[in-house]
CSV table of C-alpha atoms in Angstrom, one decimal:
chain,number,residue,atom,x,y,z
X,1,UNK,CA,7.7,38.4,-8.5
X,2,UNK,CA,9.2,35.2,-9.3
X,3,UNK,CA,10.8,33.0,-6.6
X,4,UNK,CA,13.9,30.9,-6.6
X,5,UNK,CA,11.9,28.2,-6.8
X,6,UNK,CA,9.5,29.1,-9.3
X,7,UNK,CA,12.5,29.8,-11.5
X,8,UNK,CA,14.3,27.1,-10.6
X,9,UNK,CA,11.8,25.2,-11.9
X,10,UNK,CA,10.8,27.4,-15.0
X,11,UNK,CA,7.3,28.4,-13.8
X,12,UNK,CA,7.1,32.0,-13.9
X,13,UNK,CA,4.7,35.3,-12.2
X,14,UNK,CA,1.6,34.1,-14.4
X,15,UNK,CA,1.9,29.7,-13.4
X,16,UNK,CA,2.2,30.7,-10.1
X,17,UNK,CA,-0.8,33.1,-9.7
X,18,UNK,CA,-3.5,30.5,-10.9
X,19,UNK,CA,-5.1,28.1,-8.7
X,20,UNK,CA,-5.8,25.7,-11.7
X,21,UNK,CA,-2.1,25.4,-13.0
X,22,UNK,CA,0.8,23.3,-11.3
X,23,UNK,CA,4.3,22.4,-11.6
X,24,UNK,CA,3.1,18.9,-10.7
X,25,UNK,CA,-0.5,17.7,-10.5
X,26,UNK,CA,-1.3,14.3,-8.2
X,27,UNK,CA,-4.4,12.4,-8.0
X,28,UNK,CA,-5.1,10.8,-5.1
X,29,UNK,CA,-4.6,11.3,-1.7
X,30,UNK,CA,-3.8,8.1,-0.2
X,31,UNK,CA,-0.1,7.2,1.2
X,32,UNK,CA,1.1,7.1,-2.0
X,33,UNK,CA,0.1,10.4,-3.6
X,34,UNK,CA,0.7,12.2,-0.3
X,35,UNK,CA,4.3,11.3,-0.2
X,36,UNK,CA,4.9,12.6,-3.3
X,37,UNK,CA,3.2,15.4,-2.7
X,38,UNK,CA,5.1,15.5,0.6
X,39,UNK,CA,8.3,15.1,-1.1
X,40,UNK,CA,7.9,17.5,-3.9
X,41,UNK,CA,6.3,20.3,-1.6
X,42,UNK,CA,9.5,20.0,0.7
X,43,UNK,CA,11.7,20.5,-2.4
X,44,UNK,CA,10.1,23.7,-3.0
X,45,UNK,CA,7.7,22.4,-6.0
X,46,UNK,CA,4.3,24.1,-6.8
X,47,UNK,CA,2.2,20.6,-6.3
X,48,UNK,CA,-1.6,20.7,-6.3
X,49,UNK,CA,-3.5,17.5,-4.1
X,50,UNK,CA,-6.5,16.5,-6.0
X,51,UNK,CA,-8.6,13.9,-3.5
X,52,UNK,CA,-12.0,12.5,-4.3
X,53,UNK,CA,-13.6,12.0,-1.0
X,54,UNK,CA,-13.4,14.6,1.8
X,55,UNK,CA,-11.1,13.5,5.6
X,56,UNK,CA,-11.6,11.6,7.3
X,57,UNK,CA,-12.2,8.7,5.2
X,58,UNK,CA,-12.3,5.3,5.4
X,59,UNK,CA,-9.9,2.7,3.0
X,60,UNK,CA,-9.8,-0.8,3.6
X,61,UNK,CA,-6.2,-2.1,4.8
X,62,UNK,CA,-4.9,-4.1,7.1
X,63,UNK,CA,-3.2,-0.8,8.5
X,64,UNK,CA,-0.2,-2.9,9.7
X,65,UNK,CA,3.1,-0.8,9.3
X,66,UNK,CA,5.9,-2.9,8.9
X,67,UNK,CA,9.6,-1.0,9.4
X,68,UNK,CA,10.3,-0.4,6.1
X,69,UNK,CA,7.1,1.9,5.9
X,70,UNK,CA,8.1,2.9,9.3
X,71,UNK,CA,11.7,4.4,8.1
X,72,UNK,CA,9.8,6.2,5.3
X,73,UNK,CA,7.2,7.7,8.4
X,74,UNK,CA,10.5,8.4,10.7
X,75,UNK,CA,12.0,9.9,7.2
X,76,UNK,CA,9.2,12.4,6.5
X,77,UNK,CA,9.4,13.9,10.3
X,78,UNK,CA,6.3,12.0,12.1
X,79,UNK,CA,6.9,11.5,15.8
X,80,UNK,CA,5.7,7.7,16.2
X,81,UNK,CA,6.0,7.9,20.2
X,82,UNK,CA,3.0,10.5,20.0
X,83,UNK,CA,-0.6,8.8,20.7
X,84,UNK,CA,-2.1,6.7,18.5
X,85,UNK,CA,0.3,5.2,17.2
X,86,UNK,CA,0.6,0.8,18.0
X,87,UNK,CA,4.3,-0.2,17.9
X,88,UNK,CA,4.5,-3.6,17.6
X,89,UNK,CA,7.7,-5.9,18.1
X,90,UNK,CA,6.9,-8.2,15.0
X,91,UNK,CA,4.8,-11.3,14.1
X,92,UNK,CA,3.3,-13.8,15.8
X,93,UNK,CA,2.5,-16.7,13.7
X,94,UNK,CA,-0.4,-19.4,14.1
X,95,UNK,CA,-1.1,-22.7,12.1
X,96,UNK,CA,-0.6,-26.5,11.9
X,97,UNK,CA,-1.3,-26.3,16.1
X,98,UNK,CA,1.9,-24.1,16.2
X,99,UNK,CA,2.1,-20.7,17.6
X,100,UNK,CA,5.6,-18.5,16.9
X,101,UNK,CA,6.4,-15.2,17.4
X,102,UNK,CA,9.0,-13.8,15.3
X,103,UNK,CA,10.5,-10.7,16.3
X,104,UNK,CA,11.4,-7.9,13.6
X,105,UNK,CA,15.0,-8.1,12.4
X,106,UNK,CA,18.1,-5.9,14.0
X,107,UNK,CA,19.0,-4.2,11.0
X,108,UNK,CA,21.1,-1.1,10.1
X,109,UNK,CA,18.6,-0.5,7.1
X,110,UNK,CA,15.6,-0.3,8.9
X,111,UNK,CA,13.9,0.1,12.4
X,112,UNK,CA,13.1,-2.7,14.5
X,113,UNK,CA,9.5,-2.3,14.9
X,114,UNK,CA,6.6,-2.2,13.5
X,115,UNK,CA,3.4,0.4,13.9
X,116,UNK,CA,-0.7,-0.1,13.5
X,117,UNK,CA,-2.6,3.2,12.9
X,118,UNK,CA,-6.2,2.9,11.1
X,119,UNK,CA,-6.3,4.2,7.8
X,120,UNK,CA,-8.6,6.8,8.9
X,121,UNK,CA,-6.1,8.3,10.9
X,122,UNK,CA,-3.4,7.5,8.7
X,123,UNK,CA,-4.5,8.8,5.3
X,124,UNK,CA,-5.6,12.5,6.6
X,125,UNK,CA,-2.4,12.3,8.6
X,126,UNK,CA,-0.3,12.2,5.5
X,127,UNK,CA,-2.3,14.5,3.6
X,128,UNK,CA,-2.4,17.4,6.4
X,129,UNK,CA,1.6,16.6,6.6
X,130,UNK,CA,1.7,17.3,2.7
X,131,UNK,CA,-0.1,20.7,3.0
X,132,UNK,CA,1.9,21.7,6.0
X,133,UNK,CA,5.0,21.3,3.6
X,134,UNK,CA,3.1,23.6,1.2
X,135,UNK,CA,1.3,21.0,-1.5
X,136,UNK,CA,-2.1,22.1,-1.9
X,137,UNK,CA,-4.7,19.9,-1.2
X,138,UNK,CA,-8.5,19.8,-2.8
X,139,UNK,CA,-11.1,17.5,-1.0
X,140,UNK,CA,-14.1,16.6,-2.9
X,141,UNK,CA,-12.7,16.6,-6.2
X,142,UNK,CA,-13.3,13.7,-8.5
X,143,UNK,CA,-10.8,13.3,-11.7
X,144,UNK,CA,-12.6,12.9,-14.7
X,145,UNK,CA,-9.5,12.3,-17.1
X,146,UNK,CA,-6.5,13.5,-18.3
X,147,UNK,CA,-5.9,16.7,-20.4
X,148,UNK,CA,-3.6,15.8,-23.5
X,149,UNK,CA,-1.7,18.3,-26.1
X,150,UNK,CA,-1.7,17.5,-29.3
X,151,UNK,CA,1.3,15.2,-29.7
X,152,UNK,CA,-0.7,12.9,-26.7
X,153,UNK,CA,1.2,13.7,-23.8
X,154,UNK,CA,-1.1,14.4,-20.6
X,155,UNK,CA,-0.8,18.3,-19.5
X,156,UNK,CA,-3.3,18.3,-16.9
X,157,UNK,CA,-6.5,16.6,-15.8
X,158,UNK,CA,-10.2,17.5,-16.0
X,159,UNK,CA,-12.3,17.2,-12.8
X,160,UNK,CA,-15.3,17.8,-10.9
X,161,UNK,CA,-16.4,19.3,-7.5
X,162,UNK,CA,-18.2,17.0,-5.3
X,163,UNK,CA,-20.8,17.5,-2.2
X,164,UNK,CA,-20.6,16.9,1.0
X,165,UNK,CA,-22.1,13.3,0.3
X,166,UNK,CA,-19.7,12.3,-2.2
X,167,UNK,CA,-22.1,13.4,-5.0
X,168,UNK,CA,-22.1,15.7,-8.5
X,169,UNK,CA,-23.2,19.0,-7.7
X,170,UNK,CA,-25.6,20.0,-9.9
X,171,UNK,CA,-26.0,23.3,-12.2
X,172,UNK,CA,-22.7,25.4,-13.1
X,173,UNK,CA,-21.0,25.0,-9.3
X,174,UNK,CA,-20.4,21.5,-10.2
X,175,UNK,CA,-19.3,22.4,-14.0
X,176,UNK,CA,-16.0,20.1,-14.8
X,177,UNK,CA,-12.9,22.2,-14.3
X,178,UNK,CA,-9.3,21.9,-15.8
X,179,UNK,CA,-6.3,21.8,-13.9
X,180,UNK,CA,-2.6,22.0,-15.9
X,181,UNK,CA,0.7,21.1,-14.9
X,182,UNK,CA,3.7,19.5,-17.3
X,183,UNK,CA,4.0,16.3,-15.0
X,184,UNK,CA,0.8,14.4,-13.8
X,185,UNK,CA,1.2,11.8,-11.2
X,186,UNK,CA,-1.5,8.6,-10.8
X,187,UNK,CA,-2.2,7.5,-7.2
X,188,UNK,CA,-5.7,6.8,-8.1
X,189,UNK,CA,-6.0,3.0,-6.7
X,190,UNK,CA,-6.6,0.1,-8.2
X,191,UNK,CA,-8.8,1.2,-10.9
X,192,UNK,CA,-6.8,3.9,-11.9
X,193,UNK,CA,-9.0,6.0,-14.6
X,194,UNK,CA,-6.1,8.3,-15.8
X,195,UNK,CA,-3.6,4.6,-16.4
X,196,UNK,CA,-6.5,3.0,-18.2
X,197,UNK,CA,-7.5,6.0,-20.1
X,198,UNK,CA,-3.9,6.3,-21.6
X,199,UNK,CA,-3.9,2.2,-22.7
X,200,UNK,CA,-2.4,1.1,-19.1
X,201,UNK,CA,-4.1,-1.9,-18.3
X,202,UNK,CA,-3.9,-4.5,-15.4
X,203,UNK,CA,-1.6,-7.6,-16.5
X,204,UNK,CA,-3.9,-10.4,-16.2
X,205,UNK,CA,-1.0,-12.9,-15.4
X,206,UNK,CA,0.1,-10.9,-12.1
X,207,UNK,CA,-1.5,-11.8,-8.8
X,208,UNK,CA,-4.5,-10.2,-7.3
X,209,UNK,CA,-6.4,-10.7,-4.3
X,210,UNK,CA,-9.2,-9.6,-2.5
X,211,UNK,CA,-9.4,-9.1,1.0
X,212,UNK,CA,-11.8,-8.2,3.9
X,213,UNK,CA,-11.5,-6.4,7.1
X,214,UNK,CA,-13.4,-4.9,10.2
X,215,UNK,CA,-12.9,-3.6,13.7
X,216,UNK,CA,-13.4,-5.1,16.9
X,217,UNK,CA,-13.1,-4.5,19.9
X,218,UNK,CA,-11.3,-6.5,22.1
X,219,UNK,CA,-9.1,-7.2,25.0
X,220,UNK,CA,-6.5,-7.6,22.7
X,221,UNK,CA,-6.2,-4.3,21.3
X,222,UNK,CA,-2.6,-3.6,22.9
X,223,UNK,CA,-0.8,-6.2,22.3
X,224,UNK,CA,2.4,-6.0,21.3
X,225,UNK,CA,2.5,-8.2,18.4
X,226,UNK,CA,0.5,-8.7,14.7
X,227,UNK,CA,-1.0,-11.6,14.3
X,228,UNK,CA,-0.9,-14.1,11.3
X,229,UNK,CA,-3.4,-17.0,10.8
X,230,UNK,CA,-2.3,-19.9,8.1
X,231,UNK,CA,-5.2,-22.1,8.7
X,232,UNK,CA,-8.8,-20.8,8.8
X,233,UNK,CA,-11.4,-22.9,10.0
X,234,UNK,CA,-14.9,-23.1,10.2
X,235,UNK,CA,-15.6,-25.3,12.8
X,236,UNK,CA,-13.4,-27.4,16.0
X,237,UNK,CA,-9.4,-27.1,14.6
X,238,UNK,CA,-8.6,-29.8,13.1
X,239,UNK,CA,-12.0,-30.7,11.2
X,240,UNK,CA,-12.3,-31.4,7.1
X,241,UNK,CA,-13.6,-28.2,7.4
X,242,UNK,CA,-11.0,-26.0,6.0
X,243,UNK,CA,-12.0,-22.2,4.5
X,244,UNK,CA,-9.5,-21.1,2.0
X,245,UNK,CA,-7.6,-17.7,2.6
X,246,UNK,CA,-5.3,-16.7,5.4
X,247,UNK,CA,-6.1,-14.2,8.0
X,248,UNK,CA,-4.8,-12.1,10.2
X,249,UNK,CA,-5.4,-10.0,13.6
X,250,UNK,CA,-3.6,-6.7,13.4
X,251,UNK,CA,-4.1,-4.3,17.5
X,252,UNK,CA,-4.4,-0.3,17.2
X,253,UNK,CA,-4.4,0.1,20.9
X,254,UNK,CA,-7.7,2.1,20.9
X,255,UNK,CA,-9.3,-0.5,22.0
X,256,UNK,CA,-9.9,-2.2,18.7
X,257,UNK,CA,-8.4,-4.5,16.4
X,258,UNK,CA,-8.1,-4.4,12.7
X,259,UNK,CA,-9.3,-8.3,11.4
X,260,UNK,CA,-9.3,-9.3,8.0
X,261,UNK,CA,-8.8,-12.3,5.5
X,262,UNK,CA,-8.0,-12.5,2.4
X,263,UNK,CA,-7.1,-15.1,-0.8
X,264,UNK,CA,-5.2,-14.8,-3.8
X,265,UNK,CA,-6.5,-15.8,-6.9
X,266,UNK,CA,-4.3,-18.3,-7.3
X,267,UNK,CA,-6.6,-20.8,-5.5
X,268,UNK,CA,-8.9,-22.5,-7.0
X,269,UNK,CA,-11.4,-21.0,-4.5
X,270,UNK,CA,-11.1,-17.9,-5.5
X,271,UNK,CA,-14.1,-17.2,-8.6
X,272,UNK,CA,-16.5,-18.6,-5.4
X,273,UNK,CA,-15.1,-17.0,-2.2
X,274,UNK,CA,-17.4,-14.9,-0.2
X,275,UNK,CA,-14.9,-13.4,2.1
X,276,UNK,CA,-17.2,-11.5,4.3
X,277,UNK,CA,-18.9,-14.6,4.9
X,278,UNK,CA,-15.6,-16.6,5.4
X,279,UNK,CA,-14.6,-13.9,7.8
X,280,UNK,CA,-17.7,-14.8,9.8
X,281,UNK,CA,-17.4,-18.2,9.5
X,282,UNK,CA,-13.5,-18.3,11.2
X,283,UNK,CA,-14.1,-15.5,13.8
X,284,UNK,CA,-16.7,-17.6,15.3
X,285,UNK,CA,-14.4,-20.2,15.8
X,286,UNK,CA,-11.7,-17.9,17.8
X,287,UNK,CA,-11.3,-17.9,21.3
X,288,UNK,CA,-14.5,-16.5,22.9
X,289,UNK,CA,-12.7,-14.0,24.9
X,290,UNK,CA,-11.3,-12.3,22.6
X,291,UNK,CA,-14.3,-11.1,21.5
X,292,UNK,CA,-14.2,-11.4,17.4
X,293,UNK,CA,-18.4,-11.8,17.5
X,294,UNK,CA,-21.1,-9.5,16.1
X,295,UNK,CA,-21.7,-7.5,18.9
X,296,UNK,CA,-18.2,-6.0,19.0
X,297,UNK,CA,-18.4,-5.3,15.8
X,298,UNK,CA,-17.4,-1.3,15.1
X,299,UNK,CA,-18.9,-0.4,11.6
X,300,UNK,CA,-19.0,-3.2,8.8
X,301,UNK,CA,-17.2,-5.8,7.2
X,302,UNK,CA,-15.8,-4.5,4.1
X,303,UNK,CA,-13.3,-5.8,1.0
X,304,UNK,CA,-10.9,-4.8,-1.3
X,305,UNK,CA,-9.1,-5.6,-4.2
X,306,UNK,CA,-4.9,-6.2,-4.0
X,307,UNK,CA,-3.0,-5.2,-7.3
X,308,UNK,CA,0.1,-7.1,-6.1
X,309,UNK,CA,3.6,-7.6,-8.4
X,310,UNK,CA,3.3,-5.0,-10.6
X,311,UNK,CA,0.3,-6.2,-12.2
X,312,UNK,CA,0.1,-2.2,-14.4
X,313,UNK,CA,3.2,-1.2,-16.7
X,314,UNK,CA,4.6,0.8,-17.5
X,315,UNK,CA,4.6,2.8,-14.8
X,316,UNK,CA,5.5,6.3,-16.9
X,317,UNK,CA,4.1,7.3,-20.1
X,318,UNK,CA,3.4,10.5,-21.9
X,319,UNK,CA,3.5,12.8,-18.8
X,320,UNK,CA,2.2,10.0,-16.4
X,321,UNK,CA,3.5,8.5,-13.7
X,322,UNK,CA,2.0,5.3,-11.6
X,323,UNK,CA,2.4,5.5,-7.8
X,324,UNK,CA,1.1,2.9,-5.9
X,325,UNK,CA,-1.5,0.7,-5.8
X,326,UNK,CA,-2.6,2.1,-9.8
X,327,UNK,CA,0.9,0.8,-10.1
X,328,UNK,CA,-0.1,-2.5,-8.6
X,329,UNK,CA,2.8,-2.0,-5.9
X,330,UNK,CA,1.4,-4.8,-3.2
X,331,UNK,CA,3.8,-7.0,-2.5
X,332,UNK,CA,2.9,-10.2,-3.2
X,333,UNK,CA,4.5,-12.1,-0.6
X,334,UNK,CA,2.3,-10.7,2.4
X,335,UNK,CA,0.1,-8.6,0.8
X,336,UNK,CA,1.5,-4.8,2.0
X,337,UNK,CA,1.3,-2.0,0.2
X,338,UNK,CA,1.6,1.1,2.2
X,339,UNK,CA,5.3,0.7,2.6
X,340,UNK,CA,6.1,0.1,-1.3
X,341,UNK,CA,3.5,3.5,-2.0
X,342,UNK,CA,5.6,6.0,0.7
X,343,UNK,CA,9.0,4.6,-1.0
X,344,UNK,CA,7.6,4.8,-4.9
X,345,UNK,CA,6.2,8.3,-3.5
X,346,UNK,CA,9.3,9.5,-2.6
X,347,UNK,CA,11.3,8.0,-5.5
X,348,UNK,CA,8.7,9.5,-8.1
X,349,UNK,CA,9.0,13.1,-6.5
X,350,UNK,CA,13.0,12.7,-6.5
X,351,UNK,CA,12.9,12.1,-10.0
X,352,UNK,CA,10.7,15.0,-11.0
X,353,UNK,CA,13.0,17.0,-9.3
X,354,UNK,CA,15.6,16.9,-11.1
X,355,UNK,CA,13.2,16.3,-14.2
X,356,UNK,CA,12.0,19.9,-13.4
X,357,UNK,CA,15.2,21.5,-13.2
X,358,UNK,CA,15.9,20.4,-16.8
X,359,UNK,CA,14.3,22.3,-20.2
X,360,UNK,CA,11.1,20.7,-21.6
X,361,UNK,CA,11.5,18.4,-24.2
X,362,UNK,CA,13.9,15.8,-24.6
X,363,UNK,CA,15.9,16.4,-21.8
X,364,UNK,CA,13.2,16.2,-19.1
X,365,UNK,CA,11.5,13.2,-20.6
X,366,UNK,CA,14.9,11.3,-20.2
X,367,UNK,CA,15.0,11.5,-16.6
X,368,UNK,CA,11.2,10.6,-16.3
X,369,UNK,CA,11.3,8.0,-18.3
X,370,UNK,CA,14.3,6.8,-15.4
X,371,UNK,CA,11.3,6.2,-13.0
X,372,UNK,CA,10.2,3.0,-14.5
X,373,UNK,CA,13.8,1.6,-14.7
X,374,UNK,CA,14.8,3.0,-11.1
X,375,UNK,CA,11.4,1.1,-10.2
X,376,UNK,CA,12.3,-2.2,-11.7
X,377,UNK,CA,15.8,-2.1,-10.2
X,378,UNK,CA,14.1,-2.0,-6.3
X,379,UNK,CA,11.4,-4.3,-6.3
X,380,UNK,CA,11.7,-6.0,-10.3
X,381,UNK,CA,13.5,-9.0,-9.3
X,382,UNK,CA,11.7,-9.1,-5.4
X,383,UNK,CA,8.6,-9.1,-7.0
X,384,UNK,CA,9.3,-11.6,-9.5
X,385,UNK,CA,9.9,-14.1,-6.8
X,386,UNK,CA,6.7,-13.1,-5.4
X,387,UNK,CA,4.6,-13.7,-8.3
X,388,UNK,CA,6.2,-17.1,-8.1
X,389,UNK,CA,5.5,-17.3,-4.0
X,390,UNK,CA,1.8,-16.7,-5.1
X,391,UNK,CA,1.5,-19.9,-7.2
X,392,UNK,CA,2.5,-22.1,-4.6
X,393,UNK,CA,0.4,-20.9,-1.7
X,394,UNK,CA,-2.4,-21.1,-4.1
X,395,UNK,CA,-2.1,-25.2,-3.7
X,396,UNK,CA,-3.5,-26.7,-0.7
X,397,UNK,CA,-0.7,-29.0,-1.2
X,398,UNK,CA,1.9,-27.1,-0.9
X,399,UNK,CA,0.4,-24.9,1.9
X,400,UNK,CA,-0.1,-27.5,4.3
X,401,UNK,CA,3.2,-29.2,4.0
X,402,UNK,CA,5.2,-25.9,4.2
X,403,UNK,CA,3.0,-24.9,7.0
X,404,UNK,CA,3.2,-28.2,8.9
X,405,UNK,CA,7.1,-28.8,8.5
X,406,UNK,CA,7.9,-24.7,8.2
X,407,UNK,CA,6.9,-23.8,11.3
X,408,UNK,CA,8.6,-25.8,14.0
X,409,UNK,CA,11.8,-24.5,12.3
X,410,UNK,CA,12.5,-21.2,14.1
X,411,UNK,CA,15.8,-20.6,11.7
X,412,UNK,CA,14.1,-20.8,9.0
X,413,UNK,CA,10.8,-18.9,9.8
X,414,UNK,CA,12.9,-15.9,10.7
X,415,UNK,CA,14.3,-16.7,7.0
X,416,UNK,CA,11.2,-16.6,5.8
X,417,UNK,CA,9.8,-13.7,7.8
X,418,UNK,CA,13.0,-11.0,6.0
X,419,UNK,CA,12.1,-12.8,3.1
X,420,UNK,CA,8.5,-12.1,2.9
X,421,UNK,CA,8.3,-8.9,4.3
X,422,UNK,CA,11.9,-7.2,2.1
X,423,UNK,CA,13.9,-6.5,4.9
X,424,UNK,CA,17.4,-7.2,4.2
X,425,UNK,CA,20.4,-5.3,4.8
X,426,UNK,CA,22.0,-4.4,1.5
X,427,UNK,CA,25.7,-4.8,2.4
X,428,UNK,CA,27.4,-6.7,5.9
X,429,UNK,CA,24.1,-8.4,5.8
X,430,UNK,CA,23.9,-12.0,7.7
X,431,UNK,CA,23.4,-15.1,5.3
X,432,UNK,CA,19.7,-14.8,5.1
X,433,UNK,CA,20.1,-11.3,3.7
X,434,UNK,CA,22.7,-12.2,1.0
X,435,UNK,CA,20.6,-15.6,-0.3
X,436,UNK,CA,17.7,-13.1,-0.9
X,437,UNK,CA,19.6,-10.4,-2.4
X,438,UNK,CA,20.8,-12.5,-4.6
X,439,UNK,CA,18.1,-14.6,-5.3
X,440,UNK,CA,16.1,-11.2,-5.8
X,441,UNK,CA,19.1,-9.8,-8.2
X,442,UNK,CA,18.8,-12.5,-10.1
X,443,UNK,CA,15.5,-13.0,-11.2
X,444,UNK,CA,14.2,-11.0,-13.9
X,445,UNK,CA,12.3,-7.8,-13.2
X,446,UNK,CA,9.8,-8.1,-16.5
């Protein structure tokens, strides 16, 4: 029998009784492909969760939560006062022999605080809160590439089952499958296979960066503020002895913080930076007592890449929509993407929606194709100043003056903190929230 959904959504007795068909098909199970799974499950949508590794697993992130990621969590029904979770009250700021701390903004539009929870934690946390709104969820299934019909549009993917170890199984168990579903959604990272496979490339004029991080443990694992490090050195402060990069010291209050580094390739250090080794080189120049040495050390130093400002477009095409980081939705001011990947999540699954409850054809690819414009009106113009932002801390230059006369100005480092990590209120908003609405309105979102 048929239910209200399933004909709601035109997917009748013989869509709904195969495991391998799907009103909505989304690959990846990071942040951004469990909120839109969460989203769409919640609504009542058939949505099938294809993941290539099994959970727990590792990503490497910061894991810093800043309040607008935080309303999204609070949004989706997670109970932040429950264990494990780090609040944190904002940023504290070191460089140029300054040390700030810069609370998060009172705003109507979002809390005012932040959270810390590993991305171990985190990820399965978000998937297992997808499945309990009834997406289903496959571990250990690699996408191989998209399924098109014959006019090109992407009907499905093609995939394969995967061991316990992350590896093909051989013989006919680990035979590639085929999944369908009208609308296929990409939260496949920073590589994305199913973007490039359609043409979608990365922009080679938008930002990246690559980043490292690792856990230690230290005694200050609950404290109640992030940590932001301008100036990395590798040797007494002060010395000509300057690494490139910025770093930062994030608590999870389990005894462990998350530490990492990273540099934009903006610099002109960037083809030659080792950031591992950089990372070594300006944790052994911290405080001794806080313990950033070897033997703390919990696992291994790892790095990523950062597809910041948009750096893949368009983010819908043929059937395909971009969510998060395939996207390139870090932004490029402070490097965060988990917030922009639970707000594109839930925007994407809005729009399929009501995409869904319209006929095929035509009339349902209208209101897709509304995803990339809807995106462009949020974050276009915001990111386009932070494409611009990258540049300049890409100059020594500038970085040093703005870090030497910027700091000891507490008016405008709260500026700059709204600015950098997008919280404004929209309306009533105080001065700083109207010169970077309107500065973000203005510039063009290309």
């Amino acid at each position: 029998m048929t239910s209200p959904a399933d004909a709601l959504f035109g997917l009748g007795d013989a869509g709904a009784a195969s495991d391998r068909e799907a009103q909505v098909i989304v690959v990846g199970a990071g942040p951004a492909g469990a909120a839109v799974a969460h989203h769409l499950a919640a609504a009542g949508v058939d949505v099938l969760l294809l993941e290539k590794a099994a959970f727990p697993r590792d990503k490497v992130c910061g894991d810093g939560l800043t309040p607008r990621a935080v309303k999204q969590l609070i949004g989706m029904g997670f109970d932040l006062d429950q264990p494990g979770w780090q609040k944190n009250k904002g940023l504290r700021i070191l460089g140029a022999g300054h040390r700030i701390e810069l609370p998060w903004p009172e705003l109507a539009s979002f809390p005012s605080f932040g959270m810390v929870r590993p991305r171990m934690e985190l990820d399965e946390l978000l998937a297992r809160h997808a499945q309990k709104a009834g997406a289903r969820l496959l571990e250990r299934t690699a996408v191989t590439g998209p399924v098109l019909d014959t006019s090109g549009r992407v009907v499905g993917v093609t995939a394969r089952p995967l061991d316990e170890n992350g590896r093909r199984i051989p013989g006919s168990a680990g035979e590639e499958v085929t999944y369908r579903a009208p609308i296929v959604v990409a939260c496949d990272g920073v590589s994305s296979r199913l973007a490039t496979s359609l043409g979608i490339t990365r922009r080679e004029n938008r930002p990246m960066a690559v980043a490292a991080r690792a856990y230690y443990k230290t005694p200050m694992h609950d404290d109640a503020w992030m940590e932001s490090w301008l100036e990395l050195w590798d040797g007494p402060v002060g010395a000509s002895n300057q690494l490139p990069g910025y770093g930062w010291i994030f608590p999870c209050g389990d005894g462990t913080a998350n530490v990492g580094l990273g540099i934009l390739d903006s610099s002109k250090m960037f083809q030659d930076f080792n950031p591992k080794d950089a990372m070594r080189k300006w944790l052994a120049n911290t405080p001794e007592e806080l313990g950033f040495r070897d033997e703390n050390l919990v696992g291994e130093i790892r790095s990523a890449a950062l597809p910041m400002g948009f750096n893949r477009k368009p983010h819908y095409s043929r059937g395909l929509l971009l969510v998060g980081d395939s996207g390139g939705m870090v932004n490029p001011f402070n490097g965060e993407g988990i917030d922009y990947a639970l707000e594109a999540g839930h925007m994407a699954a809005d729009i399929i929606v009501q995409a869904l409850a319209r006929p095929s054809g035509v009339s349902r690819e209208r209101v897709l194709e509304g995803y990339a414009a809807a995106l462009d009106a949020a974050y276009g113009g915001y990111f386009t100043l932070g494409r611009g932002f990258a540049k300049l801390i890409g100059s020594p230059t500038f970085m040093k003056f703005a870090t030497k006369h910027g700091l000891p100005r507490p008016a405008l480092m709260r500026f700059s903190l709204k600015l950098m990590a997008n919280l404004t209120d929209p309306r009533d908003g105080d001065a700083h929230d109207r010169i970077i609405n309107a500065f973000s309105k203005v510039a063009p979102d290309a």
